[in-house]
Coordinates of C-alpha atoms in Angstrom, one line a residue:
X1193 CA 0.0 0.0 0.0
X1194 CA 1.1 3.9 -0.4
X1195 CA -0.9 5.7 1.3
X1196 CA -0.4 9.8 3.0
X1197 CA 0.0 10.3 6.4
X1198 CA -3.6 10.6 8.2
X1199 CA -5.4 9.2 4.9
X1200 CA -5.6 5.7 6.5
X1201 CA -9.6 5.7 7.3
X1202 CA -12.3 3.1 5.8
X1203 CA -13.9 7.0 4.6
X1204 CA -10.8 8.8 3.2
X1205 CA -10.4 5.2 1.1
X1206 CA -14.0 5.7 0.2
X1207 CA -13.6 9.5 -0.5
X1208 CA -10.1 8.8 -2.8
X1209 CA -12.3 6.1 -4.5
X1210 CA -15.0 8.0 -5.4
X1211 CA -12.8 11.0 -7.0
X1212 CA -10.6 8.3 -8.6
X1213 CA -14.1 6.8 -10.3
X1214 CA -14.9 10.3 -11.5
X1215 CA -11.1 11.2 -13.1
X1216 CA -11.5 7.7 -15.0
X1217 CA -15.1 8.4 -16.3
X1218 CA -13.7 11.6 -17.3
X1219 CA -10.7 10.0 -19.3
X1220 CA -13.1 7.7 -20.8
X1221 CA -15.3 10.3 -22.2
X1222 CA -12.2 12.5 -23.6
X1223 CA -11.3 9.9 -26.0
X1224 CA -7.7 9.3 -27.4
X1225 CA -6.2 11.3 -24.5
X1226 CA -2.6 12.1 -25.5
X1227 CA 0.5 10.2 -24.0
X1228 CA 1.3 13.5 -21.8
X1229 CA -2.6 13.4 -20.3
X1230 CA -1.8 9.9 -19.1
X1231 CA 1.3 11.1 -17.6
X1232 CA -0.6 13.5 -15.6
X1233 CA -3.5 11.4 -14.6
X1234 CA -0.9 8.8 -13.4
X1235 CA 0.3 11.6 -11.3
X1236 CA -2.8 12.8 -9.9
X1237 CA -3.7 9.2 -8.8
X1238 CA -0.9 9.1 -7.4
X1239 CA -0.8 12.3 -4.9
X1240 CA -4.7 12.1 -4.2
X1241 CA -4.6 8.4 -2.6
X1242 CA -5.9 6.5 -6.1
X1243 CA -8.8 3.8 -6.4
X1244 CA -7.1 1.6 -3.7
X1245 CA -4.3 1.9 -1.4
X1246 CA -2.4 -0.8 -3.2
X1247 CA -3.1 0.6 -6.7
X1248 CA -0.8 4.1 -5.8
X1249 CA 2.0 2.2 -5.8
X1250 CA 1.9 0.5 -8.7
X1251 CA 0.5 4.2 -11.2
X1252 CA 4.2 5.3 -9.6
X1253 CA 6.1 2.1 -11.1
X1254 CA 3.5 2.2 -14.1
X1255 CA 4.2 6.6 -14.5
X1256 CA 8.4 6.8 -13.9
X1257 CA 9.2 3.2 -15.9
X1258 CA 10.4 4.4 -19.4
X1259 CA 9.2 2.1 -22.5
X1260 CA 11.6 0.0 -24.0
X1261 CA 12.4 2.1 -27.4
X1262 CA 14.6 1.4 -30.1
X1263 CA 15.7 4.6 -31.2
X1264 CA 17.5 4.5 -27.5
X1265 CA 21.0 3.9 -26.9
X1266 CA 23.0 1.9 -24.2
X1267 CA 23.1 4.3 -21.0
X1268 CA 19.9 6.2 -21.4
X1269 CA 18.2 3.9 -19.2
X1270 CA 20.4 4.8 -16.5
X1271 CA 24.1 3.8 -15.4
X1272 CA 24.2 2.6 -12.2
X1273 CA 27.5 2.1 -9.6
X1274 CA 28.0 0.1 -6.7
X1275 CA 30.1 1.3 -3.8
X1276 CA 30.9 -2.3 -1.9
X1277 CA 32.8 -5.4 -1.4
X1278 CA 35.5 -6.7 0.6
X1279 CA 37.2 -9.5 1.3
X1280 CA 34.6 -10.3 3.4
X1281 CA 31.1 -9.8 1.6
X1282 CA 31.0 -10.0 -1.6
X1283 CA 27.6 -11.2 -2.5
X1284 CA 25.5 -7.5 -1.2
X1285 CA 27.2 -5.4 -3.8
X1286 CA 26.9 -8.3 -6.9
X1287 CA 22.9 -8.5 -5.8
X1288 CA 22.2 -4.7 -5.6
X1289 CA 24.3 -4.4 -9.2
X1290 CA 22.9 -7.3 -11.2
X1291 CA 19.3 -6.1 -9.4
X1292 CA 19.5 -2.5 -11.0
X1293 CA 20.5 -4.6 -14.5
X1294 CA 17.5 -7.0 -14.3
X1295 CA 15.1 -3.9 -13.8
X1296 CA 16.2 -2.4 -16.5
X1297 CA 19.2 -0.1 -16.5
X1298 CA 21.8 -0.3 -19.3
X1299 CA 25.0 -0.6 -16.9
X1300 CA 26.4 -2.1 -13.7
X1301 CA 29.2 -0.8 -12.2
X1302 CA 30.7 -2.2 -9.2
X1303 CA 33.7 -0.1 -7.0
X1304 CA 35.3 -3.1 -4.4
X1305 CA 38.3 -4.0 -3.1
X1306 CA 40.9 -6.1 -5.1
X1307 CA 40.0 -9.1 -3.1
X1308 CA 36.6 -9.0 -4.2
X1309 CA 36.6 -8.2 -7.2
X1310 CA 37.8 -11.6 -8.9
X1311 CA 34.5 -13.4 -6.8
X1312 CA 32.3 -10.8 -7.4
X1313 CA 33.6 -10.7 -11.7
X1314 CA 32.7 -15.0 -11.7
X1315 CA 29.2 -14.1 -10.4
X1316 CA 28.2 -12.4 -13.3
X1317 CA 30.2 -11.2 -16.7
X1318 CA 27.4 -8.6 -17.1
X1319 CA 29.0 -6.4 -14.6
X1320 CA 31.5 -3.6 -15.0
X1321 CA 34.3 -4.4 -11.7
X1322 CA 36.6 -2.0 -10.5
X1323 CA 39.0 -3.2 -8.0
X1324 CA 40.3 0.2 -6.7
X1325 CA 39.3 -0.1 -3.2
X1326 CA 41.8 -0.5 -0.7
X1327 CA 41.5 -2.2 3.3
X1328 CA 43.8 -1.4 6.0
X1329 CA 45.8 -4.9 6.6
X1330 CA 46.9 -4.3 2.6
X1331 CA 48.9 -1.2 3.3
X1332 CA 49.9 -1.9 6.8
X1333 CA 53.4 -1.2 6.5
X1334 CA 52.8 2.4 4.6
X1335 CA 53.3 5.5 6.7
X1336 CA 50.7 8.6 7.1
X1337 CA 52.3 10.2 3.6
X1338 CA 52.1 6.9 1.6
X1339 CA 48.2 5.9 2.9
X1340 CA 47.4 9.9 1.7
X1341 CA 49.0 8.9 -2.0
X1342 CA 46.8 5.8 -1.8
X1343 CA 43.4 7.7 -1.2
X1344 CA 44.0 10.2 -3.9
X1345 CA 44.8 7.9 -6.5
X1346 CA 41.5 5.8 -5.6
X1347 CA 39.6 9.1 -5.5
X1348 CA 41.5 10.5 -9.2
X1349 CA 40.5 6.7 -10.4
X1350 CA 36.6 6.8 -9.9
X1351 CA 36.8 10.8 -11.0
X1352 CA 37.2 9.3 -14.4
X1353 CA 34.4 7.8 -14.0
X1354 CA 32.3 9.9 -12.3
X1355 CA 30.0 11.9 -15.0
X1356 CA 28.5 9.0 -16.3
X1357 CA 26.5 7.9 -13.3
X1358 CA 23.3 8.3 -13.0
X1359 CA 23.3 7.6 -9.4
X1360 CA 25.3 6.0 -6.7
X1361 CA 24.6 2.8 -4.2
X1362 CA 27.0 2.9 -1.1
X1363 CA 27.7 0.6 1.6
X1364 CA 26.3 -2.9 0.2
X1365 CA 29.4 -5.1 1.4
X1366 CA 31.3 -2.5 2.1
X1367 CA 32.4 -3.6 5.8
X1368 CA 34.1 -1.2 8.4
X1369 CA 37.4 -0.8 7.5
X1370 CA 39.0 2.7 8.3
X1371 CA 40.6 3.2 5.3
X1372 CA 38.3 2.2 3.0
X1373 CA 35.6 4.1 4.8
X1374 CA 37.7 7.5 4.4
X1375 CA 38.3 6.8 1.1
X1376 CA 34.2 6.0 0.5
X1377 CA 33.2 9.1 2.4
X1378 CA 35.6 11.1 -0.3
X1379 CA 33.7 9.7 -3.1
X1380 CA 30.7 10.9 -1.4
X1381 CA 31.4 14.2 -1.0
X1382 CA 32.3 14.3 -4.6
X1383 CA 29.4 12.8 -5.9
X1384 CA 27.6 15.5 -3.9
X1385 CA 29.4 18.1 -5.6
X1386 CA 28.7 16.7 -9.0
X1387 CA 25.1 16.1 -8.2
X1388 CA 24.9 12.8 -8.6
X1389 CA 22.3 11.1 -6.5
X1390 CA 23.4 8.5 -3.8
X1391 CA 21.6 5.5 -2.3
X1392 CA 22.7 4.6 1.0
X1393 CA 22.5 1.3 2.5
X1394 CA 24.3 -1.3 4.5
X1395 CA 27.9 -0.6 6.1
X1396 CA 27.0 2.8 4.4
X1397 CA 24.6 3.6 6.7
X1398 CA 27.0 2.9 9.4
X1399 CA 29.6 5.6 8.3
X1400 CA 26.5 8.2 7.3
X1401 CA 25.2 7.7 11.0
X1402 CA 29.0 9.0 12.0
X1403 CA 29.5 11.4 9.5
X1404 CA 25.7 13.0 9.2
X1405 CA 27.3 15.7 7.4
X1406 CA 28.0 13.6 4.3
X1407 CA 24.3 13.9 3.8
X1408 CA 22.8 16.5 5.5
X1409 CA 21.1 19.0 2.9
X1410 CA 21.8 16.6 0.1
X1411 CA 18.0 16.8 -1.7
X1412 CA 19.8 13.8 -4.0
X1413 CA 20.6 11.3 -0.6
X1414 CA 18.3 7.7 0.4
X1415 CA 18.8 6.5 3.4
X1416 CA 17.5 2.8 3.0
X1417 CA 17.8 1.4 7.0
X1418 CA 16.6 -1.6 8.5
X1419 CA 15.1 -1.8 12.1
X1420 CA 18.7 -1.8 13.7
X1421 CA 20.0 0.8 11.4
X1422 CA 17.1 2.8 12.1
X1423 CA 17.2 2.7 15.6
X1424 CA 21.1 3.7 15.8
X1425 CA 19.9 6.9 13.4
X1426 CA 17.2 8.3 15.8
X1427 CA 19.9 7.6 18.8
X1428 CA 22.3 10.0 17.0
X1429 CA 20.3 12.4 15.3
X1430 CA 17.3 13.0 17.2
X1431 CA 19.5 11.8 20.7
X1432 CA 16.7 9.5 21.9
X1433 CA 15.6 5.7 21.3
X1434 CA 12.8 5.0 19.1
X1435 CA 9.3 6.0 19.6
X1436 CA 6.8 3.4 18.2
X1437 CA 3.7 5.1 19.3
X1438 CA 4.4 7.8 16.8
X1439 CA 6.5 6.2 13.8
X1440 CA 5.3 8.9 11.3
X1441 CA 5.8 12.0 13.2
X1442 CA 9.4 10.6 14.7
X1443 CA 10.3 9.6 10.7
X1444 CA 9.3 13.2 9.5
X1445 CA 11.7 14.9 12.8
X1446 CA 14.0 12.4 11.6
X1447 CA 14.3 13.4 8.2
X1448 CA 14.0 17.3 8.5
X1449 CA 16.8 17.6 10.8
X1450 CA 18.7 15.8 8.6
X1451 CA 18.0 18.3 5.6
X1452 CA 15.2 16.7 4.1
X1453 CA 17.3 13.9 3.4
X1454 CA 15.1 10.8 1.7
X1455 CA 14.5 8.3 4.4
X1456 CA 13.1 4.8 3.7
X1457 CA 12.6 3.0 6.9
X1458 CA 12.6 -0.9 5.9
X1459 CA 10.0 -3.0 8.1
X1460 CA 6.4 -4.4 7.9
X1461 CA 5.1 -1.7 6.1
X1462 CA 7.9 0.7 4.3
X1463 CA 7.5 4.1 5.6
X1464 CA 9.2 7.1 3.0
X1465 CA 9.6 10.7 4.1
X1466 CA 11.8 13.1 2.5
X1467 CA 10.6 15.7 5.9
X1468 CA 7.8 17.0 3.8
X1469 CA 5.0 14.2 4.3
X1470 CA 5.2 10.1 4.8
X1471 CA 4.7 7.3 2.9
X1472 CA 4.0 3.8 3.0
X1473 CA 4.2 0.9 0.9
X1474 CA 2.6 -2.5 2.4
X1475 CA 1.9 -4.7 -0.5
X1476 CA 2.7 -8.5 1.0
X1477 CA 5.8 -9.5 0.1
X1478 CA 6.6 -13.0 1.2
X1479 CA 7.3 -14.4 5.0
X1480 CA 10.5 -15.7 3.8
X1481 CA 13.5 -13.1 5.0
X1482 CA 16.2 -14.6 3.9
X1483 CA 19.2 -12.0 4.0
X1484 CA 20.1 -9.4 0.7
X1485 CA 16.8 -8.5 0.1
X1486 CA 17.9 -4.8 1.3
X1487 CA 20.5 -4.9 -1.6
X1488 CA 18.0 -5.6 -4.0
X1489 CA 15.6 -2.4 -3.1
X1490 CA 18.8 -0.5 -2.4
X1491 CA 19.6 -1.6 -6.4
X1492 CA 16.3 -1.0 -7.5
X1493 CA 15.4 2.6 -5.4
X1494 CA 18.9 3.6 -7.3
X1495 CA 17.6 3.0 -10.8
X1496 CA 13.7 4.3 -10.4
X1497 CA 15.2 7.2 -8.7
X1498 CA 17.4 8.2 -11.9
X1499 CA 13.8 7.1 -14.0
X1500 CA 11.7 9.3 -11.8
X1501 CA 14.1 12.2 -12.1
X1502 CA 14.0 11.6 -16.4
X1503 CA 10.0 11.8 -15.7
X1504 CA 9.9 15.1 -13.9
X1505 CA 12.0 16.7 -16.5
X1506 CA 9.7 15.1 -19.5
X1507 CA 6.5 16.4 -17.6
X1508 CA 7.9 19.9 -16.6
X1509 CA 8.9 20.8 -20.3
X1510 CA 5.4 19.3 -21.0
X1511 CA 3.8 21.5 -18.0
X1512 CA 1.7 18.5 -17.6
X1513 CA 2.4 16.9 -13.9
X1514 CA 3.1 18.1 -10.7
X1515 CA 6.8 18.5 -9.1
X1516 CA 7.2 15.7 -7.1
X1517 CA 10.3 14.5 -5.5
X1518 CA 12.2 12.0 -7.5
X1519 CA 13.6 10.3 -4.4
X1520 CA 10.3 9.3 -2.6
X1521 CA 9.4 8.0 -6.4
X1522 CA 12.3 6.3 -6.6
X1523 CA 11.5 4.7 -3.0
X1524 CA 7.9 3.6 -3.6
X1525 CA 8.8 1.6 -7.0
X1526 CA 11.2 -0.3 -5.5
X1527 CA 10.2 -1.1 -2.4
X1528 CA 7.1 -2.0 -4.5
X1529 CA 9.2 -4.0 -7.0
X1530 CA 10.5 -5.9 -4.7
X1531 CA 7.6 -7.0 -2.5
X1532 CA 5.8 -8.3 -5.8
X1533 CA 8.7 -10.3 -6.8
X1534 CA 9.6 -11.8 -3.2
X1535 CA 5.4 -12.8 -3.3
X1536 CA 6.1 -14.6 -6.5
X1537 CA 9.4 -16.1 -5.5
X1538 CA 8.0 -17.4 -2.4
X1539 CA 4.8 -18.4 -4.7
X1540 CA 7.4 -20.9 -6.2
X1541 CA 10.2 -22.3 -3.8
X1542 CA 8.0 -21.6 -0.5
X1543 CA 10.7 -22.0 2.5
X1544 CA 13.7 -22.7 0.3
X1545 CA 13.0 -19.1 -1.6
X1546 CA 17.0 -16.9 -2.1
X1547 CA 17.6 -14.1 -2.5
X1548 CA 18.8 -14.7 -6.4
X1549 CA 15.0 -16.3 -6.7
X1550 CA 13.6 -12.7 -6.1
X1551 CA 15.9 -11.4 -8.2
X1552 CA 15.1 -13.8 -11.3
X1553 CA 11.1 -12.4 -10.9
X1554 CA 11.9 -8.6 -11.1
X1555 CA 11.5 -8.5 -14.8
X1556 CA 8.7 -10.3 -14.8
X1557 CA 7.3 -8.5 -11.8
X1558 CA 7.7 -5.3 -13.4
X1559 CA 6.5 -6.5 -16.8
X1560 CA 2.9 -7.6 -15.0
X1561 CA 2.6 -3.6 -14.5
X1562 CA 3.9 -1.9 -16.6
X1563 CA 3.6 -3.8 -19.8
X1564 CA 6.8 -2.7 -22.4
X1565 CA 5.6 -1.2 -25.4

C-alpha cells in the first residue's frame, strides 16, 4: 500500500475512490487522451490516494518506468555504480548491481576492493568491476604520507568515471574498515558536488550515522535502514531511542533535521519521508527473509530514482504533472518491485525461496505492471 500520512480511514479510502471513479469516467469520455494526459492522470492518482491503497503504488512504477524504445541507446536507461565489497562480503554489492541490471538499467558498475573483485567478476560477466578499493591490513606497512597517496589515486580513479553515473549505491558489502571508509566518504562528497544522486545502505549507513554531514542538505541522498539501522539513526540524530507510538511524526523529525534527506525506513510496512510528508508501501511480500533482500531495493530505489528524475523533467517541459520529489518515487517503485517479486518467488520455492530467486522475478514483476511497449 502507499498511502499519506492521516489518509488511513475506511472513509478517506472511500472519498479517494469516489474521486478516482470520476477522473476515470472523465478519461473515458475525452477519448484518445494524449501520452502526456496519461502522464498527468498517473500523477494525480498518485498524490490524491488512487482507487485503492495498493493501486498508488503501482501508477508510480507504471508513470516513472520508461518504454523499451529502439531509437534508445545503451546508458539512457540509467548507469548505475555500486560502492561495496570486501574480502569479506562479496555477495550484497553483486545482488544490488545485477538487481538494477534485471530492472532495466543499461549498466552495472561495481567499486570493491581487489579481493573481491575476482569473486564478485565469476558471479556475473554482465557487470562492469573496478577493483580500486583499498583495506587497512593491505597497506599496513605504509606510513601517514604513503596511505594519503593511496586515497588520492583511488579518489582520481573513480573521477574518471564519475559523470557518467546516473546515481550511486553505497555501503552494500562495504564492511568497516578505516581506510576504505575514508576513502568512501571522499567519493561521497564528490558525488555530492557533482550532483549525482546517492543510495545509501548497509555498512553505508553505518559511516553516514558517524559522519551526518555527508548527507545533511543533500536533496539527491536515500537512506535505506533496516530496524537496527534505524534505531542507531534516531539515537544519534534525534539523541533519543525509538518512539513506536508515533513512527510517522518521529520519521518526519528524523528526516527534516537531517535536511530533508530521503528516508526509507525498511519493516512491515515501508514508511518514506523526505521531511515533507510520509509514505508507505505495504503490499505483501513473502514471509521468507532470507538475507540481501535490502540490496536488491537499495539496487532498485537507485535505478527508479534516476527514471523518476528523467519523468519530472519530460513532464515539466510538458507543464503537464506536478513536481514531485524523484527520491520518494524512486523509494515507492522499489520497495514495491521488490515486494511483488519476493510474493512470486516465495509463490514458487516456499521455505527454500533466495535471494537470487527474487531477483530472477523482477523482470517479470515489473512487466505484469507496466507492460513494455
Amino acid at each position: 500500500m502507499f498511502v499519506k500520512h492521516g489518509m488511513n480511514s475506511g472513509f478517506s479510502s472511500l472519498a479517494s475512490s469516489a474521486v478516482l471513479r470520476r477522473q476515470q469516467f472523465l478519461i473515458r469520455s475525452l477519448k484518445g487522451y494524449s501520452v502526456s494526459d496519461k502522464i498527468r492522470m498517473e500523477a494525480v492518482k498518485c498524490l490524491s490516494g488512487g482507487a485503492s491503497l495498493e493501486a498508488n503504488a503501482e501508477s508510480v512504477l507504471r508513470t516513472i518506468t520508461p518504454s523499451l524504445d529502439p531509437t534508445r541507446h545503451k546508458g539512457q536507461a540509467g548507469k548505475i555504480a555500486v560502492i561495496g565489497g570486501c574480502r569479506e562480503y562479496t555477495g550484497a554489492p553483486y545482488f544490488a548491481a545485477i538487481s538494477a541490471l534485471k530492472i532495466g538499467a543499461d549498466l552495472s558498475h561495481v567499486f570493491c576492493t581487489e579481493g573481491a573483485a575476482t569473486v564478485i567478476k565469476s558471479y556475473s560477466p554482465e557487470l562492469i568491476v573496478h577493483p580500486i578499493l583499498e583495506e587497512s591490513y593491505n597497506i599496513s606497512g605504509v606510513n601517514d604520507e604513503g596511505k594519503r597517496d593511496i586515497s588520492k589515486k583511488i579518489l582520481s580513479e573513480f573521477d574518471k568515471w564519475m559523470e557518467r553515473f546516473d546515481c550511486l549505491v553505497v555501503g552494500p558489502g562495504l564492511g568497516r574498515d578505516p581506510f576504505l571508509l575514508e576513502c568512501v566518504s571522499k567519493i561521497m562528497t564528490r558525488a555530492r558536488q557533482s550532483n549525482v544522486p546517492i543510495v545509501v545502505d548497509g555498512d553505508g549507513l553505518f559511516l553516514v550515522t558517524n559522519s551526518i554531514e555527508l548527507v545533511s542538505g543533500y536533496r539527491l541522498a536515500v537512506l535505506t535502514p533496516n530496524v537496527n539501522e534505524y534505531k542507531r539513526l534516531v539515537q544519534k540524530v534525534l539523541g533519543c531511542d525509538v518512539n513506536d507510538q508515533n513512527t510517522h511524526g518521529e520519521l518526519l523529525s528524523l528526516s527534516k533535521q537531517i535536511g530533508n534527506v530521503t528516508i526509507l525506513r525498511k519493516g512491515k510496512s515501508d514508511l518514506i519521508s523526505d521531511g515533507e510528508k510520509v509514505q508507505s508501501v505495504s503490499i505483501y511480500g513473502s514471509p521468507r527473509r532470507c538475507g540481501g533482500q535490502g540490496d536488491i531495493l537499495s539496487g532498485s530505489v537507485a535505478v527508479f530514482l534516476f527514471w523518476a528524475r528523467q519523468c519530472n523533467s519530460a513532464a515539466e517541459r510538458e507543464s503537464t504533472i506536478s513536481r514531485t520529489n524523484p527520491t520518494v518515487l524512486g523509494c515507492i517503485a522499489g520497495s514495491a518491485l521488490l515486494r511483488k517479486a519476493a510474493a512470486l518467488a516465495f509463490e514458487h520455492k516456499k521455505r527454500s525461496t533466495l535471494t537470487t530467486d527474487i531477483i530472477e522475478h523482477l523482470g517479470q514483476s515489473l512487466e505484469a505492471i507496466s507492460p513494455a511497449s
